[in-house]
Amino acid sequence: MKLHRFAILTIAFLCALSEITLAQGRFDIEGRILDQKEQPIPFANVLIQGTNSGAVTDVYGHFRIQLNKKVHECTLLFSCVGFKAKSYHYDDYHAHPVVHLAENTAVLKGVVVKAAATGTTLASSAISSIDSKALTYKKSGGLASALSTVSGVSIASAGANVQLPVIHGLYGNRILIINDGVKHGFQNWGSDHAAEIDVASLNNIQVVKGAAAVRYGPEAIGGVILVNSDPMEFYQDFHGSVHTNFQTNGKGGHVDFNLGRGGEHFAYTLGGSYTKFGDRSAADYLLTNTGKEEKSFHLGLHYHIPNWHFKLRYTFTQQNLGLLRSSVFGNASDLQQAIDAERPLIIKPFSYEINQPNQETAHHIAIADVDWHSPIGKLSLRLAQQLNQRQEFDVRRNASTPIMDLDLMTTNVLLNWAHPEWGDFQGTAGVAYFYQKNKNNPGTNTTPFIPNYSSGRIGAYWIEQLVRGNHTFELGIRFDHEQNNAVGRDVQQRIFEDDFSFSSLSASIGYKTKLSDNTTFRTNLGTAWRSPNMAELYSFGSHEFFNLYGVWRYQFDESGNLNTNKVLTQAEKPVSPERGVKWINNIRWQKGKQMIDASIYVNFIDHYFYHKPVGITKTAKGAIPVYIFEQTDALFAGVDLNWRHPIAKSLDGELAASLLWSKNLSRSEPLINQPPINLNYQLTWHTPLFLKLTQSNFHLKGSYTFEQFNAPRVVSPGDIISGAVEIKPDSEIFDFKAAPEGYFLLDVSYQWQINHFGGQFAVQNALNTSYRNYLNQMRYFADDLGINFTISVNYNF
């Protein structure tokens, strides 16, 4: 009897062992096949070229090819009755492909769209994406404008042309912009400095709202924006697109083109764009000197041999951005009048000419990538070199001479290793080197606003995922050390120099699970840090419409008077890096066309840098508001919500809402310039097709932005100048103008498609509402943009 039991147990053990062994040796290639209307294609055939291994898609278009050993790369052949056959190059570099097949009767050829590249290792983070299709009609705007539809993301701006994305109340160098895998190196220390990125050159944008410093490095306290250009896939026929639009507000337009081809081993992409606008208009008047001109060019090459990928990219973007003429004034009386006036003090006839104040920028970025699928995993080496040139011009006697002339060189080196799966573990590790050197070009006839400086940083990270069934656990850790050197001139034009360094550890822990077939829950707790930038430490003098002083460029005397004669050091006035702890929870339910996505977060930032007004000073230009940088502890908490639902067979609705609460904990007072509550709802009517239309959609979107009820008190320039209100270093924070009232905006658009051609007719601010945006610096002097009609046409082949 005992022998019988032993035999049964032995057989059971061997069976279990064989299953385990088989499971460990099994490898799957899986993905989806869709038609051009994003509908799944069932019963399509998938075959690995040169083998008998293949699969048939299920009713959801999903396929899975089961293999007995791992395949690093191969060619997949797709076929289905009624559709054009397609080849697809599969490799570790892009797992889980989503393949689109064109109908045999259609004129368009089949296209392939791959899923996100593997290795992002952010399963527990809430990520929002904007694909190339959604970017089609956003190409004439900037990066921030393209992201404005993402809940939790708002726009901070300095007029119509300079816009910065705001994630959960944070912007500037608290938002890390990763451009094709490298940190976009630009003068991101100013609230009126936007990233020089041409949206027309992008394939998709992703927004990581959680703490992602472990993966992408310091400065990701608020979130990360991943901008990705054409992935240059193989086995693609020659293809391209031309897009153009014309807008009535600014009487200008935009044109861009993109070309590409992918062979068996070589692929390329090529494109360019041009944008030109004249003065924009508010609802009731012209906004003088708000024109814009932008040129962009990009080129990419991709070469592949077995186990190796080589990529080269180059992008050039040049901008000339006008700033509202009425944001510059002459004396104390003009300042008060400019803030009190319902209309800008200077309104001139419409013009395409861009005068002072304005910004001229040029950005070059070259990136080289090498990926090696080795026996020990995937090794990736990325080298990048960037040159950012910026000149800013102001209204002054020698206005043609820039008041600021900066060259910023940035070098990035990143080595990443994605190790093979170790049982249920997946992970990456790497080292990153970042070097930046800023130079003030001579000839501005002013004391440089920021000094010459160099910053070098080296970091190392390790991120692991444990996948058990529907559960994914994520843990990451990173260490960075940064060394800085600054050389500048003080108010007496004497040279000063200082060296200082910062180091910090970042960590992240996350969890993702499928609560049901339709519901996914994510939670992530992460730390991040950011060293103070040069503007926060050394800014000195006039910038935008105020004077701004960094932490080491001012001190208060015993009477509370501001003194800017001495340049301080870390030893004399110690500062600490910002350190943030962010906890974000996300739940997403999706079934068919219905979707609910909700996130709740809290972000505590220790030693938070911010600038605040402290008074009025009289200069050669006249009376100017004075702002200073200081540090405090701050808390941010909020909720993002998206609800997409079908209303009828051809009618869909989508609700988006963002709520943020913030507070200066050290001083128990509100923070300045925080996004107010925003609600928007969009109706999409898929109208019946007529004539030869292959797509016809009508959109109606209403959005309401509430007044910022959590804004600082108001102290007018006149009260400070007259002495009616005395401002001391410990005085409660204030603003020069009250937060604008809430407002409602209505946007209407119609999109159509006829085979290769498509287009859109849109009306923004269709009710021509007069309003001022709290996050727009020009709200002190003028309304925001009025009604705008846009006609867009695109051609794809």
Short mmCIF file of C-alpha atoms in Angstrom, two decimals, residues 74-472:
data_model
loop_
_atom_site.label_atom_id
_atom_site.label_comp_id
_atom_site.label_asym_id
_atom_site.label_seq_id
_atom_site.Cartn_x
_atom_site.Cartn_y
_atom_site.Cartn_z
CA CYS A 74 11.61 37.25 -36.65
CA THR A 75 9.33 38.26 -39.50
CA LEU A 76 5.60 37.79 -38.96
CA LEU A 77 3.31 37.32 -41.95
CA PHE A 78 -0.32 38.43 -41.57
CA SER A 79 -3.11 37.46 -43.93
CA CYS A 80 -6.89 37.37 -43.97
CA VAL A 81 -9.49 37.03 -46.69
CA GLY A 82 -10.62 40.49 -47.77
CA PHE A 83 -7.50 42.23 -46.46
CA LYS A 84 -4.08 42.96 -47.86
CA ALA A 85 -1.31 40.73 -46.55
CA LYS A 86 1.34 42.39 -44.42
CA SER A 87 4.83 41.62 -43.15
CA TYR A 88 6.01 42.74 -39.75
CA HIS A 89 9.45 42.72 -38.16
CA TYR A 90 9.12 41.45 -34.59
CA ASP A 91 11.82 41.74 -31.96
CA ASP A 92 12.33 42.26 -28.25
CA TYR A 93 12.52 45.93 -28.96
CA HIS A 94 8.76 46.18 -29.51
CA ALA A 95 6.71 43.39 -28.01
CA HIS A 96 2.92 42.97 -28.36
CA PRO A 97 2.47 44.51 -31.81
CA VAL A 98 -0.83 46.02 -32.88
CA VAL A 99 -1.11 45.54 -36.64
CA HIS A 100 -3.60 47.33 -38.89
CA LEU A 101 -4.60 45.65 -42.14
CA ALA A 102 -6.22 47.49 -45.03
CA GLU A 103 -9.16 46.06 -46.93
CA ASN A 104 -8.43 44.81 -50.42
CA THR A 105 -11.03 47.18 -51.83
CA ALA A 106 -9.54 50.18 -50.06
CA VAL A 107 -7.09 52.49 -51.75
CA LEU A 108 -4.94 52.86 -48.65
CA LYS A 109 -2.17 50.39 -48.11
CA GLY A 110 -1.76 48.43 -44.93
CA VAL A 111 0.02 50.16 -42.11
CA VAL A 112 1.61 48.89 -38.95
CA VAL A 113 1.42 50.60 -35.62
CA LYS A 114 3.51 49.10 -32.88
CA ALA A 115 2.76 49.07 -29.22
CA ALA A 116 4.87 51.06 -26.80
CA ALA A 117 8.45 49.92 -26.66
CA THR A 118 9.25 47.49 -23.91
CA GLY A 119 11.35 48.47 -20.96
CA THR A 120 9.42 51.48 -19.64
CA THR A 121 9.00 49.55 -16.37
CA LEU A 122 6.24 51.81 -15.13
CA ALA A 123 3.41 49.34 -14.73
CA SER A 124 2.26 50.89 -11.45
CA SER A 125 2.23 54.49 -12.70
CA ALA A 126 -0.77 56.25 -14.20
CA ILE A 127 0.14 57.03 -17.82
CA SER A 128 -1.95 58.98 -20.33
CA SER A 129 -1.13 58.81 -24.02
CA ILE A 130 -1.85 60.90 -27.10
CA ASP A 131 -1.28 59.00 -30.34
CA SER A 132 -0.39 60.31 -33.78
CA LYS A 133 -4.04 60.38 -34.87
CA ALA A 134 -5.03 62.59 -31.95
CA LEU A 135 -2.06 64.89 -32.66
CA THR A 136 -3.12 65.48 -36.27
CA TYR A 137 -5.04 68.68 -35.54
CA LYS A 138 -2.78 69.92 -32.73
CA LYS A 139 0.34 70.48 -34.82
CA SER A 140 0.23 74.25 -35.02
CA GLY A 141 0.16 74.62 -31.22
CA GLY A 142 2.92 73.92 -28.75
CA LEU A 143 3.58 70.89 -26.59
CA ALA A 144 1.53 72.23 -23.68
CA SER A 145 -1.44 72.92 -25.93
CA ALA A 146 -1.32 69.35 -27.26
CA LEU A 147 -1.43 68.04 -23.68
CA SER A 148 -4.29 70.26 -22.54
CA THR A 149 -6.86 67.50 -23.13
CA VAL A 150 -5.21 65.21 -20.56
CA SER A 151 -6.96 65.42 -17.19
CA GLY A 152 -4.65 66.69 -14.48
CA VAL A 153 -2.62 68.65 -17.04
CA SER A 154 -3.16 72.39 -17.42
CA ILE A 155 -1.25 75.21 -19.09
CA ALA A 156 0.83 77.98 -17.57
CA SER A 157 1.64 80.66 -20.10
CA ALA A 158 3.11 84.05 -20.83
CA GLY A 159 0.67 84.99 -23.57
CA ALA A 160 -0.40 83.14 -26.69
CA ASN A 161 3.00 81.78 -27.72
CA VAL A 162 4.81 80.67 -24.56
CA GLN A 163 3.05 77.76 -22.88
CA LEU A 164 4.26 75.27 -20.27
CA PRO A 165 2.51 72.04 -19.25
CA VAL A 166 1.43 71.90 -15.60
CA ILE A 167 0.97 68.47 -13.96
CA HIS A 168 -0.82 68.43 -10.63
CA GLY A 169 0.13 72.04 -9.91
CA LEU A 170 3.84 71.73 -10.81
CA TYR A 171 5.60 73.01 -13.91
CA GLY A 172 8.93 74.29 -15.21
CA ASN A 173 11.88 72.18 -14.14
CA ARG A 174 9.67 70.01 -11.94
CA ILE A 175 8.31 68.43 -15.12
CA LEU A 176 10.90 66.32 -16.88
CA ILE A 177 10.56 66.32 -20.67
CA ILE A 178 12.14 63.24 -22.24
CA ASN A 179 12.67 63.78 -25.96
CA ASP A 180 13.24 60.44 -27.72
CA GLY A 181 14.77 58.99 -24.58
CA VAL A 182 16.91 61.94 -23.42
CA LYS A 183 16.21 64.92 -21.21
CA HIS A 184 15.31 67.90 -23.38
CA GLY A 185 18.00 70.46 -22.54
CA PHE A 186 16.62 73.99 -22.64
CA GLN A 187 16.39 77.08 -20.42
CA ASN A 188 13.59 75.60 -18.37
CA TRP A 189 14.19 77.80 -15.32
CA GLY A 190 11.87 80.59 -16.44
CA SER A 191 8.12 80.53 -16.21
CA ASP A 192 8.11 82.11 -19.69
CA HIS A 193 10.44 79.55 -21.30
CA ALA A 194 8.72 76.77 -23.19
CA ALA A 195 10.38 73.65 -24.61
CA GLU A 196 11.34 74.11 -28.27
CA ILE A 197 9.63 70.97 -29.55
CA ASP A 198 7.75 70.79 -32.84
CA VAL A 199 4.56 68.77 -32.25
CA ALA A 200 4.36 68.07 -36.00
CA SER A 201 7.47 65.87 -35.75
CA LEU A 202 6.02 63.65 -33.00
CA ASN A 203 4.48 60.20 -33.25
CA ASN A 204 3.00 60.16 -29.77
CA ILE A 205 3.19 61.77 -26.33
CA GLN A 206 2.91 60.06 -22.95
CA VAL A 207 2.31 61.73 -19.60
CA VAL A 208 3.51 59.95 -16.45
CA LYS A 209 1.74 61.61 -13.54
CA GLY A 210 3.39 59.57 -10.81
CA ALA A 211 6.83 59.92 -9.28
CA ALA A 212 9.10 58.56 -11.99
CA ALA A 213 12.45 59.89 -10.84
CA VAL A 214 13.83 56.37 -10.39
CA ARG A 215 13.49 55.69 -14.10
CA TYR A 216 14.15 59.13 -15.57
CA GLY A 217 16.21 60.98 -12.98
CA PRO A 218 15.91 64.09 -10.81
CA GLU A 219 13.48 66.90 -11.71
CA ALA A 220 10.62 64.41 -12.19
CA ILE A 221 8.95 65.66 -9.00
CA GLY A 222 5.75 66.66 -10.81
CA GLY A 223 5.76 64.06 -13.57
CA VAL A 224 7.34 63.11 -16.84
CA ILE A 225 6.36 63.94 -20.42
CA LEU A 226 7.67 61.46 -22.98
CA VAL A 227 7.71 62.83 -26.52
CA ASN A 228 8.44 60.21 -29.15
CA SER A 229 9.08 60.72 -32.84
CA ASP A 230 8.57 58.25 -35.70
CA PRO A 231 9.84 54.81 -34.53
CA MET A 232 11.03 54.08 -38.10
CA GLU A 233 9.58 50.58 -38.41
CA PHE A 234 10.71 48.07 -41.04
CA TYR A 235 8.67 46.54 -43.87
CA GLN A 236 6.79 49.74 -44.62
CA ASP A 237 6.24 51.05 -48.13
CA PHE A 238 7.12 54.63 -48.91
CA HIS A 239 4.60 56.70 -47.00
CA GLY A 240 4.03 60.24 -45.92
CA SER A 241 1.66 63.01 -45.01
CA VAL A 242 1.11 66.69 -45.66
CA HIS A 243 -0.89 68.77 -43.23
CA THR A 244 -1.87 72.41 -43.44
CA ASN A 245 -4.22 74.74 -41.64
CA PHE A 246 -5.31 78.37 -41.58
CA GLN A 247 -6.54 80.24 -38.52
CA THR A 248 -8.47 83.50 -38.46
CA ASN A 249 -7.16 84.59 -35.05
CA GLY A 250 -3.67 85.72 -36.02
CA LYS A 251 -4.48 85.37 -39.74
CA GLY A 252 -1.84 82.71 -40.12
CA GLY A 253 -1.31 79.04 -40.53
CA HIS A 254 0.88 76.01 -40.44
CA VAL A 255 2.18 73.48 -42.95
CA ASP A 256 4.18 70.32 -42.32
CA PHE A 257 5.22 67.17 -44.12
CA ASN A 258 6.53 63.78 -43.04
CA LEU A 259 8.03 61.06 -45.23
CA GLY A 260 9.30 57.59 -44.43
CA ARG A 261 10.09 54.11 -45.66
CA GLY A 262 11.11 50.87 -44.02
CA GLY A 263 12.91 48.01 -45.78
CA GLU A 264 14.18 44.71 -44.43
CA HIS A 265 17.20 46.27 -42.71
CA PHE A 266 16.93 50.02 -43.23
CA ALA A 267 14.29 52.64 -42.45
CA TYR A 268 14.23 56.39 -42.47
CA THR A 269 12.00 59.36 -41.69
CA LEU A 270 12.19 62.95 -42.89
CA GLY A 271 10.01 65.98 -42.22
CA GLY A 272 9.66 69.68 -41.68
CA SER A 273 7.18 72.36 -40.74
CA TYR A 274 6.57 76.11 -40.89
CA THR A 275 4.20 78.19 -38.74
CA LYS A 276 3.42 81.88 -39.02
CA PHE A 277 0.89 84.02 -37.15
CA GLY A 278 0.37 87.73 -36.79
CA ASP A 279 -1.10 89.58 -33.84
CA ARG A 280 -3.77 87.57 -32.03
CA SER A 281 -7.08 88.95 -30.80
CA ALA A 282 -9.00 88.82 -27.57
CA ALA A 283 -12.78 88.98 -27.76
CA ASP A 284 -12.85 92.79 -27.99
CA TYR A 285 -9.42 93.97 -29.07
CA LEU A 286 -6.10 93.15 -30.70
CA LEU A 287 -3.23 91.82 -28.62
CA THR A 288 -0.38 93.82 -30.09
CA ASN A 289 2.93 92.03 -30.70
CA THR A 290 1.68 88.47 -30.18
CA GLY A 291 2.84 87.05 -33.52
CA LYS A 292 4.80 83.84 -33.89
CA GLU A 293 7.13 82.28 -36.45
CA GLU A 294 8.49 78.73 -36.17
CA LYS A 295 10.56 76.51 -38.46
CA SER A 296 11.46 72.90 -37.86
CA PHE A 297 13.28 70.06 -39.60
CA HIS A 298 13.94 66.46 -38.58
CA LEU A 299 15.72 63.42 -40.02
CA GLY A 300 16.02 59.87 -38.69
CA LEU A 301 17.82 56.71 -39.84
CA HIS A 302 17.36 53.15 -38.54
CA TYR A 303 19.61 50.22 -39.48
CA HIS A 304 19.24 46.65 -38.34
CA ILE A 305 21.29 43.49 -38.48
CA PRO A 306 20.52 40.37 -36.45
CA ASN A 307 20.51 41.26 -32.74
CA TRP A 308 21.56 44.87 -33.39
CA HIS A 309 19.67 48.12 -33.96
CA PHE A 310 21.31 51.45 -34.82
CA LYS A 311 19.41 54.74 -34.86
CA LEU A 312 20.41 58.32 -35.62
CA ARG A 313 18.12 61.33 -35.19
CA TYR A 314 18.53 65.05 -35.71
CA THR A 315 15.96 67.78 -35.07
CA PHE A 316 16.23 71.54 -35.47
CA THR A 317 13.61 74.00 -34.22
CA GLN A 318 13.76 77.79 -34.56
CA GLN A 319 11.26 80.21 -33.04
CA ASN A 320 10.55 83.93 -32.88
CA LEU A 321 7.85 84.55 -30.27
CA GLY A 322 6.24 87.91 -29.65
CA LEU A 323 5.18 88.95 -26.14
CA LEU A 324 2.33 91.33 -25.41
CA ARG A 325 3.57 94.90 -25.90
CA SER A 326 1.44 96.17 -23.03
CA SER A 327 3.30 93.99 -20.54
CA VAL A 328 6.08 96.63 -20.58
CA PHE A 329 5.36 99.98 -18.93
CA GLY A 330 7.22 103.16 -18.06
CA ASN A 331 6.45 104.44 -14.59
CA ALA A 332 4.52 103.76 -11.41
CA SER A 333 1.39 105.39 -12.75
CA ASP A 334 1.55 103.27 -15.93
CA LEU A 335 1.96 100.10 -13.86
CA GLN A 336 -1.15 100.72 -11.78
CA GLN A 337 -3.08 101.84 -14.85
CA ALA A 338 -1.98 98.75 -16.80
CA ILE A 339 -3.20 96.44 -14.04
CA ASP A 340 -6.48 98.29 -13.50
CA ALA A 341 -7.33 98.78 -17.18
CA GLU A 342 -9.96 96.61 -18.85
CA ARG A 343 -8.05 96.93 -22.14
CA PRO A 344 -4.28 96.89 -22.81
CA LEU A 345 -2.71 100.34 -22.74
CA ILE A 346 -1.11 99.82 -26.14
CA ILE A 347 -3.22 98.57 -29.05
CA LYS A 348 -1.89 99.01 -32.58
CA PRO A 349 -3.25 97.92 -35.99
CA PHE A 350 -2.81 94.25 -36.93
CA SER A 351 0.70 93.28 -38.00
CA TYR A 352 2.76 90.20 -38.80
CA GLU A 353 5.85 92.01 -37.55
CA ILE A 354 7.32 90.75 -34.28
CA ASN A 355 8.89 93.55 -32.25
CA GLN A 356 10.19 93.82 -28.71
CA PRO A 357 9.53 92.26 -26.27
CA ASN A 358 10.19 88.94 -27.98
CA GLN A 359 12.19 85.72 -27.73
CA GLU A 360 14.31 84.17 -30.48
CA THR A 361 15.38 80.57 -29.88
CA ALA A 362 17.08 77.79 -31.81
CA HIS A 363 17.39 74.21 -30.62
CA HIS A 364 19.51 71.44 -32.14
CA ILE A 365 19.33 67.87 -30.86
CA ALA A 366 21.24 64.89 -32.22
CA ILE A 367 20.73 61.39 -30.77
CA ALA A 368 22.51 58.11 -31.47
CA ASP A 369 21.04 54.81 -30.23
CA VAL A 370 22.55 51.34 -30.24
CA ASP A 371 20.58 48.31 -29.02
CA TRP A 372 22.13 44.88 -28.67
CA HIS A 373 20.02 41.82 -27.92
CA SER A 374 22.75 39.84 -26.23
CA PRO A 375 22.67 36.48 -24.43
CA ILE A 376 22.60 38.39 -21.12
CA GLY A 377 19.69 40.63 -22.09
CA LYS A 378 19.13 43.81 -24.03
CA LEU A 379 21.85 46.47 -23.75
CA SER A 380 21.07 50.00 -24.94
CA LEU A 381 23.50 52.87 -25.33
CA ARG A 382 22.16 56.33 -26.02
CA LEU A 383 24.31 59.40 -26.75
CA ALA A 384 22.86 62.85 -27.29
CA GLN A 385 24.18 66.34 -27.86
CA GLN A 386 22.00 69.46 -27.72
CA LEU A 387 22.59 73.15 -28.35
CA ASN A 388 19.97 75.60 -27.16
CA GLN A 389 20.40 79.25 -28.16
CA ARG A 390 18.18 81.93 -26.67
CA GLN A 391 18.02 85.67 -27.18
CA GLU A 392 15.46 87.83 -25.42
CA PHE A 393 14.73 91.39 -26.47
CA ASP A 394 13.08 94.10 -24.40
CA VAL A 395 11.66 97.57 -25.00
CA ARG A 396 14.61 99.87 -24.34
CA ARG A 397 16.81 102.43 -26.04
CA ASN A 398 18.99 99.86 -27.87
CA ALA A 399 16.12 97.46 -28.42
CA SER A 400 17.83 95.55 -31.24
CA THR A 401 20.45 94.36 -28.75
CA PRO A 402 19.30 91.33 -26.76
CA ILE A 403 18.87 91.82 -23.05
CA MET A 404 19.68 88.14 -22.63
CA ASP A 405 21.89 86.05 -24.96
CA LEU A 406 22.50 82.45 -23.85
CA ASP A 407 24.05 79.31 -25.34
CA LEU A 408 23.30 76.08 -23.50
CA MET A 409 25.18 72.88 -24.41
CA THR A 410 23.81 69.59 -23.08
CA THR A 411 25.37 66.14 -23.25
CA ASN A 412 23.48 62.96 -22.32
CA VAL A 413 24.90 59.45 -22.04
CA LEU A 414 22.64 56.58 -20.97
CA LEU A 415 23.50 52.90 -20.69
CA ASN A 416 20.54 50.63 -19.91
CA TRP A 417 20.41 46.89 -19.35
CA ALA A 418 17.12 44.98 -19.53
CA HIS A 419 17.99 41.63 -18.06
CA PRO A 420 16.38 38.35 -19.18
CA GLU A 421 13.40 37.19 -17.19
CA TRP A 422 14.53 35.62 -13.93
CA GLY A 423 11.56 33.43 -13.13
CA ASP A 424 8.79 35.94 -12.46
CA PHE A 425 11.18 38.88 -12.29
CA GLN A 426 11.66 41.45 -15.03
CA GLY A 427 13.88 44.46 -14.64
CA THR A 428 16.26 47.06 -15.88
CA ALA A 429 19.35 48.72 -14.51
CA GLY A 430 21.48 51.50 -15.85
CA VAL A 431 23.75 54.46 -15.44
CA ALA A 432 23.15 57.97 -16.75
CA TYR A 433 25.52 60.88 -17.24
CA PHE A 434 24.29 64.42 -17.80
CA TYR A 435 26.41 67.51 -18.41
CA GLN A 436 25.23 71.04 -19.12
CA LYS A 437 27.20 74.21 -19.75
CA ASN A 438 25.60 77.63 -20.01
CA LYS A 439 27.35 80.66 -21.47
CA ASN A 440 26.28 84.32 -21.53
CA ASN A 441 27.32 85.81 -24.84
CA PRO A 442 28.82 89.32 -24.44
CA GLY A 443 27.26 92.46 -25.84
CA THR A 444 23.96 92.71 -23.98
CA ASN A 445 25.06 95.80 -22.02
CA THR A 446 23.38 94.36 -18.92
CA THR A 447 24.41 92.36 -15.88
CA PRO A 448 23.65 88.73 -16.84
CA PHE A 449 20.36 87.57 -15.36
CA ILE A 450 21.90 84.18 -14.58
CA PRO A 451 25.65 83.43 -14.40
CA ASN A 452 27.74 81.19 -16.62
CA TYR A 453 27.58 77.75 -15.13
CA SER A 454 28.29 74.08 -15.64
CA SER A 455 26.48 71.13 -14.08
CA GLY A 456 27.55 67.51 -14.20
CA ARG A 457 25.44 64.68 -12.85
CA ILE A 458 25.90 60.93 -12.73
CA GLY A 459 23.25 58.51 -11.58
CA ALA A 460 22.62 54.78 -11.31
CA TYR A 461 19.30 52.96 -10.99
CA TRP A 462 17.74 49.53 -10.68
CA ILE A 463 14.07 48.68 -11.19
CA GLU A 464 12.51 45.25 -10.78
CA GLN A 465 9.04 43.88 -11.43
CA LEU A 466 7.60 40.71 -9.98
CA VAL A 467 4.68 39.38 -12.02
CA ARG A 468 2.43 36.81 -10.38
CA GLY A 469 -0.78 36.18 -12.27
CA ASN A 470 -2.82 39.38 -12.26
CA HIS A 471 -0.50 41.02 -9.76
CA THR A 472 2.57 43.10 -10.59
#
